[in-house]
Amino acid sequence: MRVPVIAGNWKMFKTAGESAAFAKAFLPLVAGVSGVEIVLAPPFPSIAPLAAALSGSGVGVASQNVHFAAEGAYTGEVSPAMVKDAGAAYCIVGHSERRQYFAEDDESVNRKCRAALAAGLTPILCLGETLAEREAGKTFDVVSRQLREGIREIPPAQAPKVILAYEPVWAIGTGKTATPDQAQEVHAFLRARMREIWGDAAAGVRLLYGGSVKPDNIADLMAREDIDGALVGGASLSPDSFARIVKFK
Ligand code: PEP
């Protein structure tokens, strides 16, 4: 039984004060919701204040990135232990915006995943094809490579601590959601590839869909067998719309 995860990625939005105000408005809207793991990923400076504002609520906090080293001369970077110390229990790794604008590749994504696990964080490993790759019929090759390289050297015993997010790049921030059929097709493919690598442990890995998830499309996506939650960008910025997504049932 995989507990669904609804995670909000705030990208480079919300100050510390705005994050705390979000928590104040959001928590009453989801009071009494059970059976869903809720996660919010604010910018680094808002991790500690958001974690404080959410304290005791069961809503988790994620960083949007981490560096793979524990410490060192890496100006501008933040280590897994530092985000954990600030109150995060999860970290997003390999988001397509990081891959596109900050030259992250499969190797660095893998190093970040392993560093996150070693520090006791749950990595939310993102992967997905661009529009050009989909149109060229390369979707399965691309996500297969990103999965294989992203989880390289992570043993089956650690598989349940990893969350995967399939985010077709053409659906992120565009308002174009993959249809539930399109998403399920890739999720089932990824589940089968995970099984080849991790064996039976693959059955317990949560596989989220991301790409223009909104209150009015979440239920159809969540009804599909291999879709275990969502990574939500734009629609997670408003307490009301994010709460409606969390309450998809
Ligand atoms: C994201 O940032 O991961 C994302 C899926 O964004 P949006 O929901 O805005 O498409």
PDB file of C-alpha atoms and ligand atoms in Angstrom:
ATOM      1  CA  MET A   1       0.000   0.000   0.000  1.00  0.00           C
ATOM      2  CA  ARG A   2       1.607   3.256  -1.126  1.00  0.00           C
ATOM      3  CA  VAL A   3       0.587   6.354   0.847  1.00  0.00           C
ATOM      4  CA  PRO A   4      -0.060   9.147  -1.666  1.00  0.00           C
ATOM      5  CA  VAL A   5       2.191  12.197  -1.594  1.00  0.00           C
ATOM      6  CA  ILE A   6       1.067  15.678  -2.613  1.00  0.00           C
ATOM      7  CA  ALA A   7       4.080  17.981  -2.774  1.00  0.00           C
ATOM      8  CA  GLY A   8       4.128  21.677  -3.604  1.00  0.00           C
ATOM      9  CA  ASN A   9       7.155  23.219  -5.291  1.00  0.00           C
ATOM     10  CA  TRP A  10       7.139  26.955  -4.696  1.00  0.00           C
ATOM     11  CA  LYS A  11      10.163  27.553  -6.950  1.00  0.00           C
ATOM     12  CA  MET A  12      11.535  31.094  -6.376  1.00  0.00           C
ATOM     13  CA  PHE A  13       8.380  32.444  -4.768  1.00  0.00           C
ATOM     14  CA  LYS A  14       7.492  33.474  -1.190  1.00  0.00           C
ATOM     15  CA  THR A  15       9.546  35.208   1.481  1.00  0.00           C
ATOM     16  CA  ALA A  16       9.752  33.858   5.013  1.00  0.00           C
ATOM     17  CA  GLY A  17       6.779  35.987   6.069  1.00  0.00           C
ATOM     18  CA  GLU A  18       4.715  34.908   3.064  1.00  0.00           C
ATOM     19  CA  SER A  19       5.553  31.269   3.812  1.00  0.00           C
ATOM     20  CA  ALA A  20       4.351  31.578   7.402  1.00  0.00           C
ATOM     21  CA  ALA A  21       1.183  33.326   6.210  1.00  0.00           C
ATOM     22  CA  PHE A  22       0.574  30.464   3.771  1.00  0.00           C
ATOM     23  CA  ALA A  23       0.871  27.943   6.624  1.00  0.00           C
ATOM     24  CA  LYS A  24      -1.596  29.899   8.744  1.00  0.00           C
ATOM     25  CA  ALA A  25      -4.176  29.924   5.953  1.00  0.00           C
ATOM     26  CA  PHE A  26      -3.490  26.383   4.704  1.00  0.00           C
ATOM     27  CA  LEU A  27      -3.501  24.297   7.893  1.00  0.00           C
ATOM     28  CA  PRO A  28      -7.164  24.901   8.797  1.00  0.00           C
ATOM     29  CA  LEU A  29      -8.125  23.925   5.227  1.00  0.00           C
ATOM     30  CA  VAL A  30      -6.501  20.491   5.560  1.00  0.00           C
ATOM     31  CA  ALA A  31      -7.302  19.824   9.217  1.00  0.00           C
ATOM     32  CA  GLY A  32      -8.650  16.294   9.484  1.00  0.00           C
ATOM     33  CA  VAL A  33      -7.217  15.134   6.155  1.00  0.00           C
ATOM     34  CA  SER A  34      -5.603  11.728   6.589  1.00  0.00           C
ATOM     35  CA  GLY A  35      -3.959   9.130   4.398  1.00  0.00           C
ATOM     36  CA  VAL A  36      -1.989  11.696   2.368  1.00  0.00           C
ATOM     37  CA  GLU A  37       1.589  12.837   2.917  1.00  0.00           C
ATOM     38  CA  ILE A  38       1.689  16.610   2.362  1.00  0.00           C
ATOM     39  CA  VAL A  39       4.979  18.346   1.561  1.00  0.00           C
ATOM     40  CA  LEU A  40       5.888  21.957   0.767  1.00  0.00           C
ATOM     41  CA  ALA A  41       9.171  23.011  -0.856  1.00  0.00           C
ATOM     42  CA  PRO A  42       9.910  26.702  -0.245  1.00  0.00           C
ATOM     43  CA  PRO A  43      13.096  28.570  -1.189  1.00  0.00           C
ATOM     44  CA  PHE A  44      16.027  27.881   1.173  1.00  0.00           C
ATOM     45  CA  PRO A  45      15.563  30.959   3.463  1.00  0.00           C
ATOM     46  CA  SER A  46      11.956  29.966   4.144  1.00  0.00           C
ATOM     47  CA  ILE A  47      12.662  26.360   5.176  1.00  0.00           C
ATOM     48  CA  ALA A  48      13.163  27.110   8.881  1.00  0.00           C
ATOM     49  CA  PRO A  49      10.285  29.593   9.290  1.00  0.00           C
ATOM     50  CA  LEU A  50       7.917  27.386   7.309  1.00  0.00           C
ATOM     51  CA  ALA A  51       8.928  24.302   9.314  1.00  0.00           C
ATOM     52  CA  ALA A  52       8.259  26.268  12.508  1.00  0.00           C
ATOM     53  CA  ALA A  53       4.869  27.423  11.250  1.00  0.00           C
ATOM     54  CA  LEU A  54       3.930  23.840  10.282  1.00  0.00           C
ATOM     55  CA  SER A  55       5.299  22.266  13.453  1.00  0.00           C
ATOM     56  CA  GLY A  56       3.047  19.524  14.814  1.00  0.00           C
ATOM     57  CA  SER A  57       0.780  19.584  11.758  1.00  0.00           C
ATOM     58  CA  GLY A  58       2.293  16.561   9.998  1.00  0.00           C
ATOM     59  CA  VAL A  59       2.932  18.646   6.857  1.00  0.00           C
ATOM     60  CA  GLY A  60       6.532  18.107   5.786  1.00  0.00           C
ATOM     61  CA  VAL A  61       9.047  20.534   4.326  1.00  0.00           C
ATOM     62  CA  ALA A  62      11.406  19.937   1.405  1.00  0.00           C
ATOM     63  CA  SER A  63      14.297  21.862  -0.067  1.00  0.00           C
ATOM     64  CA  GLN A  64      14.204  22.420  -3.823  1.00  0.00           C
ATOM     65  CA  ASN A  65      17.806  21.343  -4.274  1.00  0.00           C
ATOM     66  CA  VAL A  66      20.867  20.228  -2.303  1.00  0.00           C
ATOM     67  CA  HIS A  67      24.554  19.963  -3.009  1.00  0.00           C
ATOM     68  CA  PHE A  68      26.131  16.511  -2.904  1.00  0.00           C
ATOM     69  CA  ALA A  69      29.031  17.403  -0.607  1.00  0.00           C
ATOM     70  CA  ALA A  70      28.633  17.472   3.158  1.00  0.00           C
ATOM     71  CA  GLU A  71      30.501  20.786   3.358  1.00  0.00           C
ATOM     72  CA  GLY A  72      33.294  22.603   1.560  1.00  0.00           C
ATOM     73  CA  ALA A  73      34.280  25.470  -0.709  1.00  0.00           C
ATOM     74  CA  TYR A  74      31.104  25.472  -2.852  1.00  0.00           C
ATOM     75  CA  THR A  75      29.960  29.082  -2.792  1.00  0.00           C
ATOM     76  CA  GLY A  76      26.206  29.439  -2.981  1.00  0.00           C
ATOM     77  CA  GLU A  77      25.462  25.781  -2.278  1.00  0.00           C
ATOM     78  CA  VAL A  78      23.643  24.147   0.637  1.00  0.00           C
ATOM     79  CA  SER A  79      24.284  20.640   1.968  1.00  0.00           C
ATOM     80  CA  PRO A  80      21.697  17.970   2.818  1.00  0.00           C
ATOM     81  CA  ALA A  81      22.597  18.158   6.512  1.00  0.00           C
ATOM     82  CA  MET A  82      22.024  21.931   6.463  1.00  0.00           C
ATOM     83  CA  VAL A  83      18.525  21.681   5.014  1.00  0.00           C
ATOM     84  CA  LYS A  84      17.725  18.877   7.441  1.00  0.00           C
ATOM     85  CA  ASP A  85      18.967  21.004  10.316  1.00  0.00           C
ATOM     86  CA  ALA A  86      16.700  23.826   9.101  1.00  0.00           C
ATOM     87  CA  GLY A  87      13.673  21.528   9.336  1.00  0.00           C
ATOM     88  CA  ALA A  88      13.368  19.797   5.963  1.00  0.00           C
ATOM     89  CA  ALA A  89      12.736  16.052   5.751  1.00  0.00           C
ATOM     90  CA  TYR A  90      12.672  15.875   1.916  1.00  0.00           C
ATOM     91  CA  CYS A  91      14.571  17.452  -0.959  1.00  0.00           C
ATOM     92  CA  ILE A  92      13.659  17.808  -4.604  1.00  0.00           C
ATOM     93  CA  VAL A  93      16.508  16.603  -6.808  1.00  0.00           C
ATOM     94  CA  GLY A  94      16.980  16.980 -10.557  1.00  0.00           C
ATOM     95  CA  HIS A  95      13.992  19.229 -11.270  1.00  0.00           C
ATOM     96  CA  SER A  96      13.906  19.992 -14.993  1.00  0.00           C
ATOM     97  CA  GLU A  97      14.535  23.681 -14.275  1.00  0.00           C
ATOM     98  CA  ARG A  98      17.760  22.687 -12.498  1.00  0.00           C
ATOM     99  CA  ARG A  99      18.702  20.436 -15.407  1.00  0.00           C
ATOM    100  CA  GLN A 100      17.824  23.149 -17.969  1.00  0.00           C
ATOM    101  CA  TYR A 101      19.184  26.332 -16.331  1.00  0.00           C
ATOM    102  CA  PHE A 102      21.873  25.025 -13.978  1.00  0.00           C
ATOM    103  CA  ALA A 103      23.423  22.274 -16.078  1.00  0.00           C
ATOM    104  CA  GLU A 104      22.536  19.440 -13.744  1.00  0.00           C
ATOM    105  CA  ASP A 105      23.136  16.082 -15.342  1.00  0.00           C
ATOM    106  CA  ASP A 106      22.311  12.504 -14.468  1.00  0.00           C
ATOM    107  CA  GLU A 107      25.589  12.072 -12.614  1.00  0.00           C
ATOM    108  CA  SER A 108      25.170  15.089 -10.324  1.00  0.00           C
ATOM    109  CA  VAL A 109      21.517  14.185  -9.779  1.00  0.00           C
ATOM    110  CA  ASN A 110      22.583  10.717  -8.659  1.00  0.00           C
ATOM    111  CA  ARG A 111      25.232  12.127  -6.318  1.00  0.00           C
ATOM    112  CA  LYS A 112      22.629  14.471  -4.801  1.00  0.00           C
ATOM    113  CA  CYS A 113      20.172  11.602  -4.284  1.00  0.00           C
ATOM    114  CA  ARG A 114      22.760   9.490  -2.546  1.00  0.00           C
ATOM    115  CA  ALA A 115      23.920  12.413  -0.390  1.00  0.00           C
ATOM    116  CA  ALA A 116      20.323  13.180   0.573  1.00  0.00           C
ATOM    117  CA  LEU A 117      19.700   9.579   1.620  1.00  0.00           C
ATOM    118  CA  ALA A 118      22.955   9.476   3.577  1.00  0.00           C
ATOM    119  CA  ALA A 119      21.835  12.588   5.496  1.00  0.00           C
ATOM    120  CA  GLY A 120      18.436  11.057   6.279  1.00  0.00           C
ATOM    121  CA  LEU A 121      16.435  13.121   3.784  1.00  0.00           C
ATOM    122  CA  THR A 122      13.873  11.670   1.376  1.00  0.00           C
ATOM    123  CA  PRO A 123      14.865  12.643  -2.167  1.00  0.00           C
ATOM    124  CA  ILE A 124      12.104  13.479  -4.636  1.00  0.00           C
ATOM    125  CA  LEU A 125      13.899  12.581  -7.837  1.00  0.00           C
ATOM    126  CA  CYS A 126      12.455  14.334 -10.898  1.00  0.00           C
ATOM    127  CA  LEU A 127      12.663  13.076 -14.436  1.00  0.00           C
ATOM    128  CA  GLY A 128      10.823  13.646 -17.693  1.00  0.00           C
ATOM    129  CA  GLU A 129      11.198  14.239 -21.407  1.00  0.00           C
ATOM    130  CA  THR A 130      11.139  17.504 -23.346  1.00  0.00           C
ATOM    131  CA  LEU A 131       8.600  18.148 -26.093  1.00  0.00           C
ATOM    132  CA  ALA A 132      11.255  17.556 -28.765  1.00  0.00           C
ATOM    133  CA  GLU A 133      12.156  14.226 -27.163  1.00  0.00           C
ATOM    134  CA  ARG A 134       8.497  13.161 -26.996  1.00  0.00           C
ATOM    135  CA  GLU A 135       7.881  14.159 -30.609  1.00  0.00           C
ATOM    136  CA  ALA A 136      10.979  12.239 -31.674  1.00  0.00           C
ATOM    137  CA  GLY A 137       9.593   9.104 -29.971  1.00  0.00           C
ATOM    138  CA  LYS A 138      12.343   9.136 -27.347  1.00  0.00           C
ATOM    139  CA  THR A 139      10.241   9.447 -24.157  1.00  0.00           C
ATOM    140  CA  PHE A 140      10.912   5.929 -22.890  1.00  0.00           C
ATOM    141  CA  ASP A 141      14.627   6.054 -23.725  1.00  0.00           C
ATOM    142  CA  VAL A 142      15.007   9.376 -21.899  1.00  0.00           C
ATOM    143  CA  VAL A 143      13.121   8.486 -18.721  1.00  0.00           C
ATOM    144  CA  SER A 144      14.713   5.053 -18.632  1.00  0.00           C
ATOM    145  CA  ARG A 145      18.198   6.610 -18.733  1.00  0.00           C
ATOM    146  CA  GLN A 146      17.297   9.281 -16.158  1.00  0.00           C
ATOM    147  CA  LEU A 147      15.921   6.607 -13.817  1.00  0.00           C
ATOM    148  CA  ARG A 148      18.815   4.176 -14.241  1.00  0.00           C
ATOM    149  CA  GLU A 149      21.475   6.855 -13.783  1.00  0.00           C
ATOM    150  CA  GLY A 150      19.565   8.752 -11.093  1.00  0.00           C
ATOM    151  CA  ILE A 151      19.258   5.734  -8.778  1.00  0.00           C
ATOM    152  CA  ARG A 152      22.631   4.193  -9.621  1.00  0.00           C
ATOM    153  CA  GLU A 153      24.230   2.553  -6.549  1.00  0.00           C
ATOM    154  CA  ILE A 154      21.117   3.064  -4.418  1.00  0.00           C
ATOM    155  CA  PRO A 155      20.417  -0.433  -3.030  1.00  0.00           C
ATOM    156  CA  PRO A 156      16.919  -1.974  -2.901  1.00  0.00           C
ATOM    157  CA  ALA A 157      16.852  -1.551   0.885  1.00  0.00           C
ATOM    158  CA  GLN A 158      16.822   2.227   0.358  1.00  0.00           C
ATOM    159  CA  ALA A 159      14.256   2.189  -2.455  1.00  0.00           C
ATOM    160  CA  PRO A 160      11.236   2.872  -0.196  1.00  0.00           C
ATOM    161  CA  LYS A 161      12.981   6.051   0.980  1.00  0.00           C
ATOM    162  CA  VAL A 162      13.082   7.425  -2.580  1.00  0.00           C
ATOM    163  CA  ILE A 163      10.162   9.271  -4.205  1.00  0.00           C
ATOM    164  CA  LEU A 164      10.135   9.626  -7.984  1.00  0.00           C
ATOM    165  CA  ALA A 165       8.363  12.413  -9.867  1.00  0.00           C
ATOM    166  CA  TYR A 166       7.625  12.009 -13.560  1.00  0.00           C
ATOM    167  CA  GLU A 167       7.368  15.546 -14.910  1.00  0.00           C
ATOM    168  CA  PRO A 168       7.150  15.862 -18.689  1.00  0.00           C
ATOM    169  CA  VAL A 169       8.966  19.135 -19.344  1.00  0.00           C
ATOM    170  CA  TRP A 170       6.335  20.192 -21.887  1.00  0.00           C
ATOM    171  CA  ALA A 171       3.679  20.081 -19.161  1.00  0.00           C
ATOM    172  CA  ILE A 172       5.511  22.148 -16.518  1.00  0.00           C
ATOM    173  CA  GLY A 173       4.081  25.621 -16.105  1.00  0.00           C
ATOM    174  CA  THR A 174       2.425  25.432 -19.521  1.00  0.00           C
ATOM    175  CA  GLY A 175      -1.128  24.549 -18.540  1.00  0.00           C
ATOM    176  CA  LYS A 176      -0.774  21.414 -20.729  1.00  0.00           C
ATOM    177  CA  THR A 177      -1.258  18.437 -18.438  1.00  0.00           C
ATOM    178  CA  ALA A 178      -0.369  14.965 -19.653  1.00  0.00           C
ATOM    179  CA  THR A 179      -3.587  13.005 -19.949  1.00  0.00           C
ATOM    180  CA  PRO A 180      -4.082  10.379 -17.244  1.00  0.00           C
ATOM    181  CA  ASP A 181      -3.436   7.753 -19.966  1.00  0.00           C
ATOM    182  CA  GLN A 182      -0.167   9.394 -21.027  1.00  0.00           C
ATOM    183  CA  ALA A 183       0.996   9.717 -17.414  1.00  0.00           C
ATOM    184  CA  GLN A 184      -0.040   6.175 -16.462  1.00  0.00           C
ATOM    185  CA  GLU A 185       1.758   4.763 -19.514  1.00  0.00           C
ATOM    186  CA  VAL A 186       5.072   6.308 -18.428  1.00  0.00           C
ATOM    187  CA  HIS A 187       4.503   5.494 -14.758  1.00  0.00           C
ATOM    188  CA  ALA A 188       3.846   1.821 -15.540  1.00  0.00           C
ATOM    189  CA  PHE A 189       6.982   1.792 -17.690  1.00  0.00           C
ATOM    190  CA  LEU A 190       9.028   3.357 -14.851  1.00  0.00           C
ATOM    191  CA  ARG A 191       7.598   0.878 -12.342  1.00  0.00           C
ATOM    192  CA  ALA A 192       8.701  -2.001 -14.600  1.00  0.00           C
ATOM    193  CA  ARG A 193      12.200  -0.522 -15.019  1.00  0.00           C
ATOM    194  CA  MET A 194      12.441  -0.032 -11.226  1.00  0.00           C
ATOM    195  CA  ARG A 195      11.487  -3.657 -10.766  1.00  0.00           C
ATOM    196  CA  GLU A 196      14.402  -4.716 -12.997  1.00  0.00           C
ATOM    197  CA  ILE A 197      16.770  -2.671 -10.840  1.00  0.00           C
ATOM    198  CA  TRP A 198      15.283  -2.956  -7.352  1.00  0.00           C
ATOM    199  CA  GLY A 199      13.196  -6.144  -7.577  1.00  0.00           C
ATOM    200  CA  ASP A 200      10.180  -6.371  -5.276  1.00  0.00           C
ATOM    201  CA  ALA A 201      11.120  -3.120  -3.498  1.00  0.00           C
ATOM    202  CA  ALA A 202       9.898  -1.251  -6.610  1.00  0.00           C
ATOM    203  CA  ALA A 203       6.292  -1.961  -5.628  1.00  0.00           C
ATOM    204  CA  GLY A 204       6.585   0.329  -2.603  1.00  0.00           C
ATOM    205  CA  VAL A 205       8.121   3.365  -4.351  1.00  0.00           C
ATOM    206  CA  ARG A 206       5.838   6.394  -4.678  1.00  0.00           C
ATOM    207  CA  LEU A 207       5.731   7.689  -8.230  1.00  0.00           C
ATOM    208  CA  LEU A 208       4.337  11.234  -8.489  1.00  0.00           C
ATOM    209  CA  TYR A 209       3.111  13.010 -11.593  1.00  0.00           C
ATOM    210  CA  GLY A 210       4.002  16.677 -12.131  1.00  0.00           C
ATOM    211  CA  GLY A 211       3.022  19.130 -14.833  1.00  0.00           C
ATOM    212  CA  SER A 212       0.167  21.627 -14.554  1.00  0.00           C
ATOM    213  CA  VAL A 213      -1.665  19.670 -11.849  1.00  0.00           C
ATOM    214  CA  LYS A 214      -4.721  21.652 -10.728  1.00  0.00           C
ATOM    215  CA  PRO A 215      -7.715  21.050  -8.441  1.00  0.00           C
ATOM    216  CA  ASP A 216      -9.813  20.031 -11.452  1.00  0.00           C
ATOM    217  CA  ASN A 217      -7.463  17.401 -12.925  1.00  0.00           C
ATOM    218  CA  ILE A 218      -5.943  15.781  -9.822  1.00  0.00           C
ATOM    219  CA  ALA A 219      -8.711  13.217  -9.224  1.00  0.00           C
ATOM    220  CA  ASP A 220      -8.480  11.729 -12.725  1.00  0.00           C
ATOM    221  CA  LEU A 221      -4.715  11.438 -12.421  1.00  0.00           C
ATOM    222  CA  MET A 222      -4.871   9.899  -8.938  1.00  0.00           C
ATOM    223  CA  ALA A 223      -7.374   7.293 -10.133  1.00  0.00           C
ATOM    224  CA  ARG A 224      -4.655   5.620 -12.206  1.00  0.00           C
ATOM    225  CA  GLU A 225      -2.888   2.590 -10.793  1.00  0.00           C
ATOM    226  CA  ASP A 226       0.713   3.788 -10.851  1.00  0.00           C
ATOM    227  CA  ILE A 227       0.147   7.459 -10.007  1.00  0.00           C
ATOM    228  CA  ASP A 228       0.833   7.825  -6.299  1.00  0.00           C
ATOM    229  CA  GLY A 229       0.659  11.571  -5.926  1.00  0.00           C
ATOM    230  CA  ALA A 230       1.617  14.856  -7.493  1.00  0.00           C
ATOM    231  CA  LEU A 231       4.384  17.413  -7.561  1.00  0.00           C
ATOM    232  CA  VAL A 232       2.582  20.712  -7.965  1.00  0.00           C
ATOM    233  CA  GLY A 233       4.148  24.014  -9.011  1.00  0.00           C
ATOM    234  CA  GLY A 234       1.896  27.005  -9.733  1.00  0.00           C
ATOM    235  CA  ALA A 235      -1.218  25.614  -8.064  1.00  0.00           C
ATOM    236  CA  SER A 236       0.656  25.103  -4.780  1.00  0.00           C
ATOM    237  CA  LEU A 237       1.181  28.831  -4.304  1.00  0.00           C
ATOM    238  CA  SER A 238      -2.375  29.453  -3.139  1.00  0.00           C
ATOM    239  CA  PRO A 239      -3.493  27.786   0.120  1.00  0.00           C
ATOM    240  CA  ASP A 240      -6.948  27.274  -1.336  1.00  0.00           C
ATOM    241  CA  SER A 241      -5.947  25.568  -4.584  1.00  0.00           C
ATOM    242  CA  PHE A 242      -3.256  23.454  -2.901  1.00  0.00           C
ATOM    243  CA  ALA A 243      -5.726  22.346  -0.220  1.00  0.00           C
ATOM    244  CA  ARG A 244      -8.219  21.364  -2.918  1.00  0.00           C
ATOM    245  CA  ILE A 245      -5.517  19.253  -4.570  1.00  0.00           C
ATOM    246  CA  VAL A 246      -4.615  17.622  -1.250  1.00  0.00           C
ATOM    247  CA  LYS A 247      -8.307  16.767  -0.780  1.00  0.00           C
ATOM    248  CA  PHE A 248      -8.545  15.055  -4.173  1.00  0.00           C
ATOM    249  CA  LYS A 249     -10.573  12.097  -2.855  1.00  0.00           C
TER     250      LYS A 249
HETATM  251  C1  PEP B   1       6.858  21.813 -11.020  1.00  0.00           C
HETATM  252  O1  PEP B   1       7.393  22.881 -10.750  1.00  0.00           O
HETATM  253  O2  PEP B   1       7.404  20.778 -10.675  1.00  0.00           O
HETATM  254  C2  PEP B   1       5.584  21.818 -11.749  1.00  0.00           C
HETATM  255  C3  PEP B   1       5.058  20.667 -12.062  1.00  0.00           C
HETATM  256  O3  PEP B   1       5.034  23.046 -12.046  1.00  0.00           O
HETATM  257  P1  PEP B   1       3.519  23.327 -12.572  1.00  0.00           P
HETATM  258  O4  PEP B   1       2.596  22.551 -11.664  1.00  0.00           O
HETATM  259  O5  PEP B   1       3.351  24.807 -12.439  1.00  0.00           O
HETATM  260  O6  PEP B   1       3.454  22.840 -13.981  1.00  0.00           O
END
